[in-house]
PDB file of C-alpha atoms in Angstrom:
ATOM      1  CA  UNK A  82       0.000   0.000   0.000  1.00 58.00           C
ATOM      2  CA  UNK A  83       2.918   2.522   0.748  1.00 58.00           C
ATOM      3  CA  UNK A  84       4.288   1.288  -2.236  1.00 61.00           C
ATOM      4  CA  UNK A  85       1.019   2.580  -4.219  1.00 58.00           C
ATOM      5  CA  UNK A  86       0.876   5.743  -2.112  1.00 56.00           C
ATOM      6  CA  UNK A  87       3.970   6.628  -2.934  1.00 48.00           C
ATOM      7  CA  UNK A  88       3.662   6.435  -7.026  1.00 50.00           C
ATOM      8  CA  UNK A  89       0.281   8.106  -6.436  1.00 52.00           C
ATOM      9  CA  UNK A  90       2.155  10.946  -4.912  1.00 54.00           C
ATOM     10  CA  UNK A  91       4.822  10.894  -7.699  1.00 57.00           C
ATOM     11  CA  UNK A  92       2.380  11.124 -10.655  1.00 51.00           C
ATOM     12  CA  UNK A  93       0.059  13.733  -8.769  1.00 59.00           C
ATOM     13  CA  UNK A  94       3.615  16.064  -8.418  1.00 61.00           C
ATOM     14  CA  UNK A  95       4.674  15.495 -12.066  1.00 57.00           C
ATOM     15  CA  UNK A  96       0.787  16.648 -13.294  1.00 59.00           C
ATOM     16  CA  UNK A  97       0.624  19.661 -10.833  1.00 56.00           C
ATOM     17  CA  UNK A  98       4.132  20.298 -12.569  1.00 55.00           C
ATOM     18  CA  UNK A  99       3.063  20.097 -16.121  1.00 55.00           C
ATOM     19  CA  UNK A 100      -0.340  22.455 -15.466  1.00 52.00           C
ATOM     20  CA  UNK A 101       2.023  24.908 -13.437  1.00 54.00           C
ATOM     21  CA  UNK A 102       4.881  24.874 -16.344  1.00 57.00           C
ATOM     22  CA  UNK A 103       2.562  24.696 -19.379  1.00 55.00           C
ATOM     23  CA  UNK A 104       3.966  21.701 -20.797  1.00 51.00           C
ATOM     24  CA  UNK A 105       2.316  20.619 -23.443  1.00 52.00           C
ATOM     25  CA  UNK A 106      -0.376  23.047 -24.246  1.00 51.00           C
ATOM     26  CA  UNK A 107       1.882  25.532 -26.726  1.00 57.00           C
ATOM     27  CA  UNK A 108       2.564  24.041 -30.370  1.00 57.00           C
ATOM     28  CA  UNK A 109       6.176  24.001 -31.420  1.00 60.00           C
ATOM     29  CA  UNK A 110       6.765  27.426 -32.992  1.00 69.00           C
ATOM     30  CA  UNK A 111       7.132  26.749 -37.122  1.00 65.00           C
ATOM     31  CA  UNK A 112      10.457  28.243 -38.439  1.00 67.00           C
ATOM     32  CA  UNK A 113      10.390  31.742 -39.590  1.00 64.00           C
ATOM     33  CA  UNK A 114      10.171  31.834 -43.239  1.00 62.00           C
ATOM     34  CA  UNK A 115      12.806  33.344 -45.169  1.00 69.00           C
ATOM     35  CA  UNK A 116      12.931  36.594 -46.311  1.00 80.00           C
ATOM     36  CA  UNK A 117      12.627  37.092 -50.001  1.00 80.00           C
ATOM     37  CA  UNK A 118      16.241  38.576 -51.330  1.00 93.00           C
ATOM     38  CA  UNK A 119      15.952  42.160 -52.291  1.00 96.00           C
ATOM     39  CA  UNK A 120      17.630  43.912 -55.568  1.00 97.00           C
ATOM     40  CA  UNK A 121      17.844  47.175 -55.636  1.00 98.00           C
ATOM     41  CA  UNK A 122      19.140  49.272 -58.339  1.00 98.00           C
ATOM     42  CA  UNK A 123      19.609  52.656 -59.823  1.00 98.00           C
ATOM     43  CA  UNK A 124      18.092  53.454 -63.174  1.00 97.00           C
ATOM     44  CA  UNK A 125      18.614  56.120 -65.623  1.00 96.00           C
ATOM     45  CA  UNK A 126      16.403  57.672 -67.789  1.00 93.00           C
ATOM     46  CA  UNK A 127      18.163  60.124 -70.757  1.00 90.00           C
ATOM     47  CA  UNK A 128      19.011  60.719 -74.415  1.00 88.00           C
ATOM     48  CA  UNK A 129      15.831  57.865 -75.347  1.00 89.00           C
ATOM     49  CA  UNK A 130      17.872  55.195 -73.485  1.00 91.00           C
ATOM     50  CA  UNK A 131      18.227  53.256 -70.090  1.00 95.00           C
ATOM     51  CA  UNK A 132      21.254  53.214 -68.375  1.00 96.00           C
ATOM     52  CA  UNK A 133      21.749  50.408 -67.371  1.00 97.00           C
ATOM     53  CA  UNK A 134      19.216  48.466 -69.789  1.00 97.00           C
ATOM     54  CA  UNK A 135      19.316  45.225 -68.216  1.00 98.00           C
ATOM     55  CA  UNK A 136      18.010  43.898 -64.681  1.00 97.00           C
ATOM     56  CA  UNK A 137      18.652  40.479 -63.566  1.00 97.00           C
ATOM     57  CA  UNK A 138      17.251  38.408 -60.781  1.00 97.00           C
ATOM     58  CA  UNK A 139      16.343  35.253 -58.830  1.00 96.00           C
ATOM     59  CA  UNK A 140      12.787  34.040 -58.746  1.00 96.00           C
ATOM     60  CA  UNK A 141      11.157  35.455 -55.739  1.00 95.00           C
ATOM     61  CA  UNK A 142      13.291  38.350 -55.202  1.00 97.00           C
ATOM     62  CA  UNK A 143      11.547  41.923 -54.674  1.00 97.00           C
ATOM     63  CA  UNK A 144      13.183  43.942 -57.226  1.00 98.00           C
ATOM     64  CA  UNK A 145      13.286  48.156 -56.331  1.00 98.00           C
ATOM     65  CA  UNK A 146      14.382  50.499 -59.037  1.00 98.00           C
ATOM     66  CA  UNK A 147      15.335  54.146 -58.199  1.00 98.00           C
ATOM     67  CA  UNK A 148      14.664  55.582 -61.860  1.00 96.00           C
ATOM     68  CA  UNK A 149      15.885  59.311 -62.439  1.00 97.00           C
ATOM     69  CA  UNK A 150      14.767  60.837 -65.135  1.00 94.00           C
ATOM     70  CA  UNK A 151      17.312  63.127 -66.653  1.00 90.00           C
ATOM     71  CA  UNK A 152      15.508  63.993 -70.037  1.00 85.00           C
ATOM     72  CA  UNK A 153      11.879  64.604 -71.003  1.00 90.00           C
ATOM     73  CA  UNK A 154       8.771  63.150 -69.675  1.00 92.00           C
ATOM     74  CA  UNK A 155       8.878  59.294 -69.793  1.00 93.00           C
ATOM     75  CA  UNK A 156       7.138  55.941 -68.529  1.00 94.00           C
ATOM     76  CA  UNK A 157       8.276  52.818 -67.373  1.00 96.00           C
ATOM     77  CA  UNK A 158       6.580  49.838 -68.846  1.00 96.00           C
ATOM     78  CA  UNK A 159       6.678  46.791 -68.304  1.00 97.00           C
ATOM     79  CA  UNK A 160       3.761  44.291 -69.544  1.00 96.00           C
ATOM     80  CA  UNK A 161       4.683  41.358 -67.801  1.00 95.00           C
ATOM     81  CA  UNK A 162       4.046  42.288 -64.711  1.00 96.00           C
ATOM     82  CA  UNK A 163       1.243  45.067 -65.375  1.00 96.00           C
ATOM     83  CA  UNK A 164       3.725  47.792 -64.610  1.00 96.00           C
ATOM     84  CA  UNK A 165       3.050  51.462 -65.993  1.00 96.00           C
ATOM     85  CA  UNK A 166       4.604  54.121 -64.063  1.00 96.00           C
ATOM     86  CA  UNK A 167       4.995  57.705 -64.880  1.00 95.00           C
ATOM     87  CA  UNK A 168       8.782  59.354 -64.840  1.00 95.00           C
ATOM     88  CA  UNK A 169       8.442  63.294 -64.706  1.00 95.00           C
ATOM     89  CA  UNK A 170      11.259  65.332 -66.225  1.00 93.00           C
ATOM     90  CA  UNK A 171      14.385  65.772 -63.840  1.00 95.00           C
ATOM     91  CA  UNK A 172      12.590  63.850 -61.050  1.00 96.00           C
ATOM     92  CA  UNK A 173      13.878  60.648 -59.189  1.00 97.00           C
ATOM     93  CA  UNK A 174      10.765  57.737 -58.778  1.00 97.00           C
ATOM     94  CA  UNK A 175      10.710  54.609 -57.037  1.00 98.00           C
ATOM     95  CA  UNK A 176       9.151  51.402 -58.382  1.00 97.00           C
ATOM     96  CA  UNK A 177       8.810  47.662 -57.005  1.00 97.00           C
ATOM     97  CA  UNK A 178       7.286  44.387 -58.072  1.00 97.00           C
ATOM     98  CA  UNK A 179       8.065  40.637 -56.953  1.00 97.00           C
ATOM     99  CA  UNK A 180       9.961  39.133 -59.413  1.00 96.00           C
ATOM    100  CA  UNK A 181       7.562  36.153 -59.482  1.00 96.00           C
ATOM    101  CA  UNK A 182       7.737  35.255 -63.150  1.00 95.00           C
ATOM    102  CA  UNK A 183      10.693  33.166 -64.800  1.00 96.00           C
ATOM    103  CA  UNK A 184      11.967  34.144 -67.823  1.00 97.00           C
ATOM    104  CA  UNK A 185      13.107  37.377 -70.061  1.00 98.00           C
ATOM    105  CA  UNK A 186      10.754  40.538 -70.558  1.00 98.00           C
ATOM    106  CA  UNK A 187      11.278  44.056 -72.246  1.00 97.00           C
ATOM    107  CA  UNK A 188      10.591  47.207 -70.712  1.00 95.00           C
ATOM    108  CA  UNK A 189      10.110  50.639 -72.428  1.00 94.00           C
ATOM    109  CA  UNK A 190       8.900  53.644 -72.615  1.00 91.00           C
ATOM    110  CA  UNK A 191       5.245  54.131 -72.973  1.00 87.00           C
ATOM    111  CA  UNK A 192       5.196  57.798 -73.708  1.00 86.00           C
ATOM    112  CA  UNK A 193       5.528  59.580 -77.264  1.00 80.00           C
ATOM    113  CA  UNK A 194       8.776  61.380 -76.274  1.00 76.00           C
ATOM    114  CA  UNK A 195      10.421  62.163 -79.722  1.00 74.00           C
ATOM    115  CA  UNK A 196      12.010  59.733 -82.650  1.00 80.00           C
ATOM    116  CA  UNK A 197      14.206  58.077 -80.548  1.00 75.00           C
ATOM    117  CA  UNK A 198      11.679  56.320 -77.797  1.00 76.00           C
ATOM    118  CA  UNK A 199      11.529  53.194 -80.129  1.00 83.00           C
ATOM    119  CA  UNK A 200      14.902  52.238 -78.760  1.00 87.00           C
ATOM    120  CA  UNK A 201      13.896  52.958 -75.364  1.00 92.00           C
ATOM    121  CA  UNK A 202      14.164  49.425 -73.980  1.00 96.00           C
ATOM    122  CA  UNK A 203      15.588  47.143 -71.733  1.00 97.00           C
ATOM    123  CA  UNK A 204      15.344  43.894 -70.467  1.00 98.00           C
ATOM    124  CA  UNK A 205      14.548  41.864 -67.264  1.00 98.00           C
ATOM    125  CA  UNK A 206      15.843  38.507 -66.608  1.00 98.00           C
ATOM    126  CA  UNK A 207      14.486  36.563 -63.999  1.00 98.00           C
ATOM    127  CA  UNK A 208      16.110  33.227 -63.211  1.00 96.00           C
ATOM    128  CA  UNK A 209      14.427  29.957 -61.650  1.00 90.00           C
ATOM    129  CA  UNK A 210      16.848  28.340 -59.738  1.00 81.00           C
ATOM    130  CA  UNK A 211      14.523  25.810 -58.975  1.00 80.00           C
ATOM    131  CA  UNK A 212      14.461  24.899 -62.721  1.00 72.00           C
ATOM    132  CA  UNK A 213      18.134  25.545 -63.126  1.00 58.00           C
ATOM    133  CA  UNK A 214      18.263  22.373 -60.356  1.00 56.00           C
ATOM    134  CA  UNK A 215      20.102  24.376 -57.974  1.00 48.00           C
TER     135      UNK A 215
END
């Protein structure tokens, strides 16, 4: 009977402990999920060209371009992601999009701005390296 008594006693002191401590009634905390990588880059607008013309990036990554326009009034367009933004003359703008589509896309300039904006383009590359099989 002691013999009872005494393992009564135990498992009554180990339940008081768990309701005092909490043990058990909090789920594991999940891991944090990464951050997406950021790009950020400098873009200028003058003489009907981009400088530099060419952005390239991981899948994923949030891409932020600081675009000053040196020249006339300008746009920045870019279809693939449903990106029109206006670029006033000698002012600095800021534009961001998730780089969430794989592949190579054009940007340009969506206003009339004189017989050069034809050749106002550049180019966005946006690498899977989940397709890459890294």
């Amino acid at each position: 009977m002691m013999k009872k008594t005494v393992v009564v006693a135990i498992v009554s002191i180990l339940a008081a402990g768990a309701l005092v401590f909490g043990a058990g009634d909090e789920a594991p905390e999940a891991p944090a999920a990464p951050e997406a990588p950021v790009l950020e880059m400098k873009i200028y607008a003058d003489n009907w060209s981009w400088s530099p013309n060419t952005i390239r990036a991981k899948k994923g990554t949030r891409v932020i371009l600081t675009i000053e326009n040196r020249d006339s009034p300008h746009s920045f367009v870019l279809k693939a992601y449903r990106l029109k933004v206006a670029l006033p003359q000698d002012k600095t703008t800021t534009v961001e999009f998730i780089a969430d589509k794989a592949g190579t896309f054009v940007w340009k300039c969506g206003r009339p701005c004189g017989n050069g904006c034809p050749k106002m383009r550049g180019t966005l590359t946006v690498l899977d390296p989940e397709a890459a099989g890294s």
